[in-house]
Coordinates of N, CA and C in Angstrom, one line a residue:
Chain A
M1 N -3.7 5.1 -73.8 CA -3.5 5.0 -72.8 C -2.0 5.9 -72.1
I2 N -1.0 4.9 -73.3 CA 0.5 5.8 -73.0 C 0.1 7.0 -73.4
V3 N -0.2 7.2 -74.5 CA -0.3 8.6 -74.5 C -0.6 9.5 -73.6
S4 N -1.9 9.3 -73.3 CA -2.6 10.0 -72.2 C -2.4 10.0 -70.5
S5 N -1.6 8.8 -70.7 CA -0.7 8.5 -69.3 C 0.6 9.9 -69.1
I6 N 0.8 9.9 -70.6 CA 2.6 10.3 -70.4 C 1.5 12.3 -70.2
A7 N 0.1 12.6 -70.9 CA 0.0 14.0 -70.3 C -0.2 14.4 -69.0
L8 N -0.7 12.9 -68.6 CA -1.4 13.3 -67.4 C -0.1 13.9 -66.2
A9 N 0.7 13.1 -66.8 CA 1.8 12.8 -65.4 C 3.0 14.3 -65.1
V10 N 2.6 14.9 -66.6 CA 3.1 15.6 -66.7 C 2.1 17.2 -66.0
L11 N 0.9 16.8 -66.4 CA 0.0 17.8 -65.9 C -0.7 17.9 -64.6
T12 N -0.8 16.9 -64.1 CA -0.9 16.1 -62.7 C -0.3 17.4 -61.6
P13 N 0.8 17.2 -61.5 CA 2.1 18.7 -60.0 C 1.1 19.5 -60.6
F14 N 0.8 20.7 -61.9 CA 0.2 21.6 -62.3 C -1.1 21.9 -62.0
F15 N -1.9 20.7 -62.0 CA -3.4 20.9 -61.6 C -3.6 20.7 -59.7
I16 N -2.6 20.1 -59.2 CA -3.3 19.8 -58.0 C -2.5 21.3 -57.5
F17 N -1.4 21.6 -57.0 CA -1.4 23.2 -57.0 C -1.9 23.8 -57.3
T18 N -2.4 24.0 -58.7 CA -3.5 25.3 -58.3 C -4.7 25.5 -58.6
F19 N -5.3 24.2 -58.3 CA -7.0 23.5 -57.5 C -6.1 23.7 -56.4
G20 N -5.5 23.1 -55.8 CA -5.2 23.4 -54.4 C -5.5 25.2 -53.9
S21 N -5.1 26.2 -54.5 CA -4.2 27.0 -54.3 C -5.6 28.1 -54.2
I22 N -6.5 27.5 -55.3 CA -7.6 28.1 -55.3 C -9.1 27.8 -54.6
L23 N -9.0 26.1 -53.9 CA -9.7 26.5 -53.5 C -9.6 26.6 -51.6
G24 N -11.1 27.4 -51.4 CA -10.8 27.6 -50.3 C -10.8 29.1 -49.9
H25 N -11.0 29.8 -50.9 CA -11.5 31.1 -51.0 C -13.2 31.6 -51.9
P26 N -12.8 33.2 -51.4 CA -14.4 33.3 -51.9 C -14.5 33.2 -53.0
Y27 N -16.0 33.5 -53.8 CA -16.8 32.7 -54.6 C -15.8 33.7 -56.4
E28 N -15.8 35.1 -55.5 CA -15.3 36.3 -56.3 C -14.2 36.0 -57.1
E29 N -13.4 35.4 -55.5 CA -11.3 34.7 -55.9 C -11.7 33.8 -56.8
V30 N -12.3 33.1 -56.7 CA -12.5 31.1 -57.9 C -12.2 32.0 -58.6
V31 N -13.6 32.9 -59.1 CA -14.2 33.2 -60.1 C -12.5 34.0 -61.3
A32 N -12.4 34.7 -60.9 CA -11.5 35.4 -61.2 C -10.3 34.7 -61.7
A33 N -10.2 33.7 -60.3 CA -8.6 33.2 -60.7 C -9.1 32.3 -62.1
L34 N -10.6 31.2 -62.5 CA -10.5 30.6 -63.2 C -10.8 31.5 -64.6
H35 N -10.6 33.0 -64.0 CA -10.3 33.7 -66.1 C -9.7 33.7 -66.7
N36 N -8.1 33.8 -65.5 CA -6.9 33.5 -66.2 C -7.1 32.4 -67.3
P37 N -6.4 33.1 -68.7 CA -6.5 32.0 -69.7 C -5.2 30.8 -69.5
L38 N -3.9 30.8 -68.8 CA -3.7 29.5 -68.4 C -4.3 28.4 -67.8
V39 N -4.5 29.4 -66.7 CA -6.0 28.4 -65.3 C -6.7 27.4 -66.1
A40 N -7.6 28.0 -67.0 CA -8.8 28.1 -67.6 C -8.2 26.5 -68.3
V41 N -7.2 27.3 -69.1 CA -7.1 25.7 -70.2 C -5.8 24.6 -69.6
L42 N -5.4 25.3 -68.2 CA -5.2 24.1 -68.1 C -5.9 23.3 -67.2
F43 N -7.3 24.2 -66.5 CA -8.5 22.9 -66.5 C -9.0 22.1 -67.1
G44 N -9.1 22.7 -68.6 CA -9.9 22.3 -69.5 C -8.9 21.2 -69.9
L45 N -7.9 21.2 -70.0 CA -7.2 19.8 -70.5 C -6.7 18.7 -70.2
Y46 N -7.5 19.1 -68.4 CA -7.3 18.3 -67.7 C -8.4 17.3 -67.9
I47 N -8.9 18.2 -67.0 CA -10.5 17.3 -67.7 C -11.0 16.6 -68.5
V48 N -10.8 16.8 -69.9 CA -10.4 16.3 -71.1 C -9.9 15.3 -71.2
V49 N -8.8 15.1 -70.6 CA -7.6 13.9 -71.3 C -7.8 13.1 -69.4
G50 N -7.5 13.2 -68.7 CA -8.2 13.0 -67.6 C -9.7 12.2 -67.7
L51 N -10.3 12.4 -67.7 CA -11.9 11.9 -68.8 C -12.0 10.6 -69.4
I52 N -11.2 11.0 -70.4 CA -10.5 10.1 -71.5 C -9.9 8.7 -71.1
H53 N -8.5 9.3 -70.3 CA -8.2 8.4 -69.5 C -8.7 7.3 -69.3
F54 N -9.6 8.3 -67.9 CA -10.1 7.4 -67.3 C -11.9 5.9 -67.9
R55 N -12.3 7.0 -69.3 CA -12.7 5.9 -69.9 C -12.3 4.6 -70.2
N56 N -10.6 4.5 -70.9 CA -10.1 3.7 -71.3 C -9.7 2.7 -70.8
G57 N -9.1 3.6 -69.4 CA -9.0 2.7 -68.1 C -10.2 1.9 -67.4
F58 N -10.8 2.5 -67.3 CA -11.9 1.9 -66.4 C -12.3 1.2 -67.4
Q59 N -12.5 0.5 -69.0 CA -13.5 -0.5 -70.0 C -12.3 -0.9 -69.7
V60 N -11.5 -1.5 -69.5 CA -10.7 -2.2 -70.0 C -10.8 -2.9 -67.9
V61 N -11.2 -2.5 -66.7 CA -10.8 -2.8 -65.7 C -12.7 -3.6 -65.8
L62 N -13.8 -3.5 -66.3 CA -14.8 -3.6 -66.6 C -14.6 -5.1 -67.7
E63 N -14.2 -4.8 -68.4 CA -13.5 -5.5 -69.4 C -13.3 -7.6 -68.9
D64 N -12.4 -6.7 -67.8 CA -11.1 -8.1 -66.3 C -12.9 -8.8 -65.9
Y65 N -13.7 -7.9 -65.5 CA -14.4 -8.7 -64.1 C -16.3 -8.8 -64.7
A66 N -16.5 -8.5 -65.9 CA -17.7 -8.4 -66.4 C -17.7 -9.4 -67.8
H67 N -18.9 -9.8 -68.1 CA -18.7 -10.5 -69.5 C -20.4 -10.6 -69.6
G68 N -20.8 -11.0 -71.0 CA -21.8 -10.9 -71.9 C -22.5 -9.9 -72.0
T69 N -24.3 -9.7 -72.1 CA -24.8 -8.5 -72.0 C -24.6 -7.3 -70.9
P70 N -24.1 -8.2 -69.5 CA -23.8 -7.1 -68.3 C -22.8 -5.7 -68.5
R71 N -21.3 -7.1 -69.2 CA -20.4 -6.0 -69.5 C -21.1 -5.3 -70.5
R72 N -21.8 -5.2 -71.4 CA -21.8 -4.6 -72.8 C -22.9 -3.2 -72.1
V73 N -23.7 -2.9 -71.2 CA -24.5 -2.6 -71.2 C -23.5 -1.4 -69.9
M74 N -22.5 -2.2 -69.0 CA -22.1 -1.5 -68.1 C -21.2 -0.5 -68.8
I75 N -20.6 -1.4 -69.6 CA -19.6 -0.2 -70.5 C -20.1 0.9 -71.5
V76 N -21.1 0.6 -71.9 CA -22.1 2.0 -72.4 C -22.8 3.0 -71.2
A77 N -23.3 2.9 -70.4 CA -23.5 3.4 -69.4 C -22.2 4.4 -68.1
M78 N -21.0 2.8 -68.5 CA -19.9 4.1 -68.6 C -19.3 5.3 -68.7
I79 N -19.4 5.0 -70.3 CA -19.0 5.7 -71.5 C -19.7 7.2 -71.4
C80 N -21.2 7.0 -71.5 CA -22.2 8.1 -70.8 C -22.2 8.9 -70.0
V81 N -22.0 8.0 -68.3 CA -21.6 9.1 -67.9 C -20.4 10.1 -67.4
T82 N -19.0 9.3 -68.0 CA -17.8 9.9 -68.1 C -18.0 11.3 -69.2
Y83 N -18.4 10.9 -70.5 CA -19.2 12.4 -71.5 C -19.3 12.9 -70.9
A84 N -20.4 12.5 -70.1 CA -21.4 13.6 -69.1 C -20.6 14.5 -68.4
I85 N -19.7 14.1 -67.5 CA -18.6 14.8 -66.2 C -17.7 15.8 -67.5
L86 N -17.8 15.0 -68.7 CA -16.3 15.9 -69.1 C -17.2 16.9 -70.2
A87 N -18.3 17.0 -70.1 CA -19.1 17.9 -71.2 C -19.6 19.4 -70.2
L88 N -19.7 18.5 -68.9 CA -20.4 19.4 -68.3 C -19.1 20.3 -67.5
G89 N -17.9 19.8 -67.2 CA -16.8 20.3 -66.6 C -15.7 21.3 -68.0
L90 N -15.9 20.7 -68.7 CA -15.6 22.0 -70.5 C -16.2 23.4 -70.6
L91 N -18.1 22.6 -70.6 CA -18.1 24.4 -70.6 C -18.3 25.0 -69.4
A92 N -18.3 24.0 -68.2 CA -18.2 25.5 -66.7 C -17.0 25.7 -66.4
V93 N -15.8 25.1 -67.1 CA -14.4 26.0 -67.5 C -14.7 27.0 -68.6
L94 N -15.4 26.9 -69.6 CA -15.4 27.4 -70.4 C -16.2 29.3 -70.1
R95 N -17.0 28.7 -69.7 CA -18.1 30.0 -69.6 C -17.3 31.0 -68.1
L96 N -16.5 30.3 -67.7 CA -16.2 31.1 -66.6 C -14.5 31.7 -67.6
A97 N -14.1 31.2 -68.0 CA -12.7 32.2 -68.5 C -13.3 33.0 -70.0
I98 N -14.5 33.2 -70.5 CA -14.4 33.9 -70.8 C -16.2 34.6 -70.7
Chain B
M1 N -22.3 -39.2 -54.3 CA -20.9 -39.1 -55.2 C -19.9 -39.9 -53.8
P2 N -19.1 -40.1 -54.2 CA -17.6 -40.3 -53.8 C -16.9 -39.4 -52.8
D3 N -16.7 -40.5 -51.4 CA -15.6 -39.7 -50.7 C -14.7 -39.4 -51.2
I4 N -13.6 -37.5 -51.6 CA -12.9 -37.5 -52.1 C -12.0 -37.3 -50.8
P5 N -10.7 -38.0 -50.6 CA -9.6 -37.4 -49.5 C -9.4 -35.7 -50.2
R6 N -9.6 -35.3 -49.3 CA -9.3 -33.3 -49.3 C -8.5 -33.1 -48.5
G7 N -8.5 -34.1 -47.2 CA -7.6 -33.7 -46.1 C -7.7 -32.8 -45.5
N8 N -6.6 -32.0 -44.9 CA -7.8 -31.0 -43.7 C -6.9 -29.6 -44.2
R9 N -6.7 -29.1 -45.8 CA -5.9 -28.4 -46.5 C -6.7 -27.0 -46.4
P10 N -6.3 -25.8 -46.4 CA -7.7 -24.5 -45.4 C -7.7 -24.3 -47.9
L11 N -9.2 -23.6 -47.8 CA -9.4 -22.7 -48.4 C -9.1 -21.7 -49.3
S12 N -9.2 -21.6 -50.5 CA -9.0 -20.8 -51.2 C -9.1 -19.1 -50.0
P13 N -10.2 -18.0 -49.8 CA -9.5 -16.7 -49.0 C -8.7 -16.5 -47.8
F14 N -9.0 -17.7 -46.8 CA -7.7 -17.9 -45.9 C -7.1 -19.1 -46.3
M15 N -5.5 -18.8 -47.7 CA -4.7 -19.5 -47.8 C -4.3 -17.6 -47.0
I16 N -4.3 -16.4 -47.4 CA -3.7 -15.1 -47.4 C -3.8 -15.2 -46.3
G17 N -2.8 -14.9 -45.5 CA -1.4 -14.8 -44.6 C -0.8 -15.5 -44.4
P18 N -1.4 -16.2 -43.3 CA -0.2 -18.0 -43.1 C 0.0 -18.6 -44.0
Y19 N -0.5 -18.4 -45.0 CA -0.1 -19.4 -46.0 C 0.2 -19.0 -47.6
Y20 N -0.5 -17.6 -48.2 CA -0.3 -17.2 -49.1 C 0.8 -15.2 -48.6
R21 N 2.0 -15.0 -49.1 CA 1.7 -14.0 -48.5 C 1.4 -13.2 -49.9
P22 N 1.0 -12.4 -49.7 CA 1.1 -11.1 -50.5 C 1.7 -10.2 -51.5
Q23 N 1.7 -10.2 -52.6 CA 3.9 -9.6 -53.4 C 3.0 -8.3 -53.1
W24 N 4.3 -7.2 -53.4 CA 4.1 -5.5 -53.1 C 3.6 -5.3 -54.7
T25 N 3.7 -6.7 -55.8 CA 3.6 -6.2 -56.9 C 2.4 -6.6 -57.4
S26 N 1.7 -7.4 -56.9 CA 0.4 -7.7 -57.0 C -1.0 -6.4 -56.6
V27 N 0.1 -6.1 -54.9 CA -0.6 -5.3 -53.9 C -0.6 -3.8 -54.7
T28 N 0.1 -3.5 -55.4 CA 0.6 -1.8 -55.6 C -0.3 -2.4 -57.3
S29 N 0.2 -3.1 -58.2 CA -1.4 -3.8 -59.4 C -2.9 -3.2 -59.3
I30 N -3.1 -4.0 -57.9 CA -4.7 -3.7 -57.3 C -4.9 -2.5 -57.0
L31 N -4.2 -1.8 -56.4 CA -4.0 -0.4 -55.6 C -4.1 0.7 -56.8
T32 N -3.7 0.3 -58.3 CA -3.6 1.3 -59.2 C -4.7 1.3 -59.6
R33 N -5.1 -0.1 -60.2 CA -7.0 0.1 -60.6 C -7.6 1.1 -59.8
I34 N -8.4 0.7 -58.3 CA -9.1 1.0 -57.1 C -8.3 2.7 -57.5
T35 N -7.3 3.3 -57.3 CA -6.8 4.2 -57.3 C -7.5 4.7 -58.6
G36 N -7.6 4.5 -59.9 CA -8.2 4.9 -60.8 C -9.4 4.8 -61.1
S37 N -10.0 4.2 -60.4 CA -11.6 4.0 -60.5 C -12.0 4.8 -59.6
A38 N -11.8 4.9 -58.1 CA -12.1 5.3 -57.4 C -12.7 7.7 -57.7
L39 N -11.3 7.6 -59.1 CA -10.8 8.7 -59.0 C -11.6 9.9 -59.6
L40 N -12.9 8.8 -59.9 CA -14.7 9.5 -61.1 C -15.7 10.2 -59.7
V41 N -14.8 9.8 -58.1 CA -16.1 10.7 -57.5 C -15.2 12.2 -57.7
G42 N -13.9 11.8 -57.1 CA -13.4 13.2 -57.2 C -13.7 14.2 -58.4
A43 N -13.2 13.5 -59.5 CA -13.6 14.3 -61.2 C -14.9 14.4 -60.7
A44 N -16.0 14.4 -60.1 CA -17.8 14.6 -60.7 C -17.7 15.7 -59.5
L45 N -16.9 15.7 -58.2 CA -16.8 16.8 -57.5 C -16.3 18.1 -57.4
L46 N -15.5 18.0 -58.9 CA -14.4 19.0 -59.1 C -15.7 19.6 -60.4
V47 N -16.2 18.8 -61.0 CA -17.0 19.2 -61.6 C -18.1 20.1 -61.3
W48 N -18.7 19.3 -60.6 CA -19.5 20.3 -60.1 C -19.6 21.4 -59.2
W49 N -18.0 21.4 -58.9 CA -17.9 23.1 -58.0 C -17.8 23.9 -58.9
L50 N -16.8 23.6 -60.6 CA -16.8 24.6 -61.5 C -18.0 25.0 -62.0
V51 N -19.3 23.4 -62.0 CA -20.9 24.1 -62.9 C -21.3 24.6 -62.0
A52 N -20.7 24.9 -60.5 CA -21.8 25.5 -59.4 C -20.8 27.5 -60.0
A53 N -20.0 27.2 -59.7 CA -18.7 28.8 -60.0 C -19.3 29.4 -61.2
S54 N -19.7 28.7 -62.2 CA -20.2 29.2 -63.3 C -21.5 29.7 -63.3
I55 N -23.0 29.1 -62.4 CA -23.9 29.5 -62.2 C -24.1 30.8 -61.8
G56 N -23.5 30.5 -60.4 CA -23.9 32.2 -60.0 C -22.9 31.3 -58.2
P57 N -23.2 32.7 -57.6 CA -23.2 32.7 -56.2 C -23.3 31.7 -55.2
D58 N -25.0 32.3 -55.6 CA -25.4 31.1 -54.5 C -25.3 29.6 -54.7
A59 N -25.2 28.4 -56.2 CA -24.6 27.7 -56.1 C -23.3 27.1 -55.6
F60 N -22.5 28.3 -55.7 CA -21.0 28.5 -55.4 C -21.2 28.1 -54.2
A61 N -21.8 28.3 -53.1 CA -21.6 28.6 -52.2 C -21.8 27.2 -51.3
T62 N -23.6 26.3 -52.0 CA -23.6 25.2 -51.6 C -22.5 24.1 -52.3
A63 N -22.0 24.2 -53.5 CA -21.1 23.5 -53.5 C -20.3 24.0 -52.9
D64 N -19.3 24.7 -52.5 CA -18.4 24.8 -52.0 C -18.0 24.8 -50.7
G65 N -19.7 24.1 -50.2 CA -19.6 24.2 -49.2 C -19.6 22.7 -48.4
V66 N -20.1 21.8 -49.7 CA -19.6 20.5 -49.3 C -18.4 20.2 -49.6
L67 N -17.7 20.5 -50.7 CA -16.5 20.5 -50.2 C -15.8 20.2 -48.9
R68 N -16.0 21.8 -49.3 CA -14.9 22.2 -47.6 C -15.5 21.4 -46.7
S69 N -16.6 20.6 -46.6 CA -16.9 20.0 -45.2 C -16.3 19.0 -44.5
W70 N -16.4 17.9 -43.6 CA -15.7 17.4 -43.3 C -15.6 16.1 -44.3
F71 N -16.6 16.1 -44.7 CA -17.3 14.6 -46.4 C -16.0 15.3 -47.6
G72 N -15.7 17.0 -47.6 CA -15.4 16.9 -48.8 C -14.2 17.0 -48.8
D73 N -13.7 17.0 -47.7 CA -12.0 16.9 -47.1 C -11.2 16.1 -47.3
L74 N -12.6 15.0 -46.6 CA -11.8 13.2 -46.5 C -11.7 12.6 -48.4
V75 N -12.5 13.4 -49.4 CA -13.0 12.8 -50.4 C -11.6 13.2 -51.0
L76 N -11.7 15.2 -51.0 CA -10.6 15.8 -51.8 C -9.2 15.3 -50.9
F77 N -8.9 14.8 -49.4 CA -7.6 14.1 -49.3 C -7.3 12.9 -49.3
G78 N -7.8 11.8 -50.0 CA -7.8 10.3 -50.9 C -7.5 11.0 -52.1
S79 N -8.4 11.6 -52.7 CA -8.4 11.7 -53.6 C -6.7 12.9 -54.0
L80 N -6.3 12.8 -53.4 CA -5.2 14.0 -53.5 C -4.0 12.5 -53.1
W81 N -4.2 11.9 -52.3 CA -3.2 9.9 -52.3 C -3.2 9.3 -53.7
A82 N -5.1 9.3 -54.2 CA -4.9 8.3 -55.7 C -3.9 9.0 -56.4
L83 N -4.3 10.5 -56.4 CA -4.2 11.0 -58.1 C -2.2 10.9 -57.8
W84 N -1.4 11.1 -56.3 CA -0.3 10.3 -56.9 C 0.2 9.4 -56.8
Y85 N -0.7 8.5 -56.0 CA -0.5 7.1 -56.0 C -0.6 6.8 -57.3
H86 N -1.3 7.4 -58.4 CA -1.7 6.6 -59.6 C -0.8 7.1 -60.6
M87 N -1.0 8.4 -60.5 CA 0.6 9.3 -61.6 C 1.7 8.2 -60.8
L88 N 2.1 7.6 -60.1 CA 4.0 7.0 -59.8 C 3.3 5.6 -60.1
A89 N 1.9 5.2 -60.2 CA 2.4 3.9 -60.7 C 2.4 3.8 -62.5
G90 N 1.4 5.0 -62.8 CA 1.5 5.0 -64.3 C 3.4 5.4 -64.8
I91 N 3.6 6.1 -64.2 CA 5.2 6.3 -64.6 C 5.7 4.4 -65.0
R92 N 5.6 4.2 -63.5 CA 6.0 2.7 -63.8 C 5.8 1.7 -64.5
H93 N 4.9 2.2 -65.2 CA 4.5 1.5 -65.8 C 4.7 1.7 -66.9
L94 N 5.3 2.9 -67.7 CA 6.4 3.9 -68.5 C 7.5 3.0 -68.3
V95 N 8.0 2.7 -67.1 CA 9.1 1.9 -67.4 C 9.4 1.1 -67.5
W96 N 8.1 0.4 -67.1 CA 8.3 -1.1 -67.7 C 8.6 -1.0 -68.7
S97 N 7.5 -0.7 -69.5 CA 7.4 -0.8 -71.2 C 8.9 -0.3 -71.8
T98 N 9.6 -0.1 -71.3 CA 11.1 0.2 -72.1 C 11.6 -1.5 -71.8
G99 N 10.9 -2.3 -71.0 CA 11.7 -3.2 -70.6 C 12.8 -3.4 -68.7
R100 N 12.7 -1.9 -69.1 CA 13.3 -1.9 -67.8 C 12.9 -1.7 -66.2
M101 N 13.5 -2.7 -64.8 CA 13.3 -2.4 -63.9 C 12.5 -4.1 -63.5
M102 N 12.1 -5.0 -64.7 CA 11.5 -6.1 -64.6 C 11.9 -7.4 -63.6
E103 N 12.8 -7.0 -63.0 CA 13.6 -8.4 -61.9 C 12.5 -8.4 -61.3
I104 N 11.5 -9.4 -60.9 CA 11.2 -9.8 -59.1 C 11.2 -8.9 -58.3
H105 N 12.9 -9.2 -57.4 CA 13.2 -7.9 -56.6 C 13.6 -7.2 -56.9
V106 N 13.3 -6.1 -58.0 CA 13.5 -5.0 -58.4 C 12.3 -3.9 -58.3
A107 N 11.2 -5.2 -58.6 CA 10.1 -4.3 -59.1 C 9.1 -4.4 -57.4
E108 N 9.8 -5.6 -57.1 CA 9.3 -5.6 -55.5 C 9.7 -4.0 -55.0
T109 N 10.8 -4.1 -55.2 CA 11.2 -3.0 -54.4 C 10.4 -1.4 -55.2
F110 N 10.3 -1.4 -56.2 CA 9.8 -0.2 -56.9 C 8.4 0.2 -56.6
G111 N 7.3 -1.1 -56.0 CA 6.5 -1.1 -55.9 C 6.7 -1.0 -54.2
K112 N 7.1 -0.9 -53.0 CA 7.5 -0.4 -52.6 C 7.8 1.3 -51.9
V113 N 8.6 1.5 -53.4 CA 8.7 2.7 -53.6 C 8.1 3.9 -54.0
I114 N 6.7 3.4 -54.8 CA 5.6 4.2 -54.9 C 5.1 4.3 -53.8
V115 N 4.5 3.5 -52.7 CA 3.9 3.6 -52.0 C 4.3 4.6 -51.4
G116 N 5.4 4.5 -51.0 CA 6.3 5.4 -50.0 C 5.9 6.7 -50.8
L117 N 6.6 6.8 -51.6 CA 6.9 8.9 -52.8 C 5.6 8.9 -52.4
S118 N 4.4 8.3 -52.4 CA 3.0 9.0 -52.7 C 2.6 9.4 -51.5
V119 N 2.9 8.9 -50.0 CA 2.4 9.2 -49.2 C 3.5 10.6 -48.8
V120 N 4.5 10.6 -49.4 CA 5.3 11.7 -48.9 C 4.9 12.9 -49.7
L121 N 4.6 13.0 -51.2 CA 3.8 13.7 -51.8 C 3.1 14.1 -51.3
T122 N 2.1 13.0 -50.7 CA 0.3 13.6 -50.2 C 0.9 14.2 -48.9
V123 N 1.8 14.0 -47.9 CA 2.2 14.9 -46.7 C 2.3 16.5 -47.5
L124 N 3.4 16.3 -48.4 CA 3.6 17.6 -48.7 C 3.3 18.3 -49.0
T125 N 2.2 17.9 -50.3 CA 1.5 19.2 -50.8 C 0.2 19.4 -49.5
V126 N -0.2 18.5 -48.9 CA -0.8 19.5 -47.8 C -0.4 20.8 -46.7
L127 N 1.1 20.3 -46.6 CA 2.1 20.8 -46.2 C 2.3 22.8 -46.9
I128 N 2.1 21.9 -48.0 CA 2.9 23.4 -49.2 C 1.4 24.7 -49.4
L129 N 0.4 23.5 -49.5 CA -1.4 24.1 -49.8 C -1.2 24.4 -48.3
W130 N -1.2 24.0 -46.9 CA -2.0 24.8 -46.1 C -1.3 26.2 -45.6
T131 N 0.2 26.4 -45.9 CA 1.3 27.4 -45.5 C 1.3 29.0 -46.8
V132 N 1.0 28.2 -48.1 CA 1.0 29.6 -48.5 C -0.6 30.4 -48.1

């Protein structure tokens, strides 16, 4: 959590202003912006590190508030959902980049 | 069952307010969890938007329409504040990990600072992105 939090503390301001300046533009401009390798790497990194950070953090939350079988089921389900979002996001960024 | 004298004392949830003062330290700690957990909604919205953009103009128009609707604005504005707040709270944890600013009154002030700063950063971000 410490390693991913340091990475995210650096990436978050860059991501907020990059995404914020792309959102609101027409389709062609959005695709062109995400074709830029720097933007693609920023988005890819942010999705991967952000969702791994979420997976670890939310597991701690579930461990604090749920117990026994519900805890195990919820942790596994949460990891599946998180990794699915991560994979979809990464695939989309790669398709737009190349 | 014997009648236990319980007196006229107030019980659990009614303690908050007149009898129990919430501290900046505990409230900001709980907010860190809430913002971190809630950010999954913003992440899902972002990924949907990216997937739609990678599929084509029609799919993009649908996702982009939702992100730029009042509902999308609400989620994105909330996510923007949640991101700034959660980031500041994380930096606070990194500072605490070094053993600094652990004294109660300093930690209380630290809590007020991250709440205030997160609001300032959110307003500044909206103003900057609006004008650029």
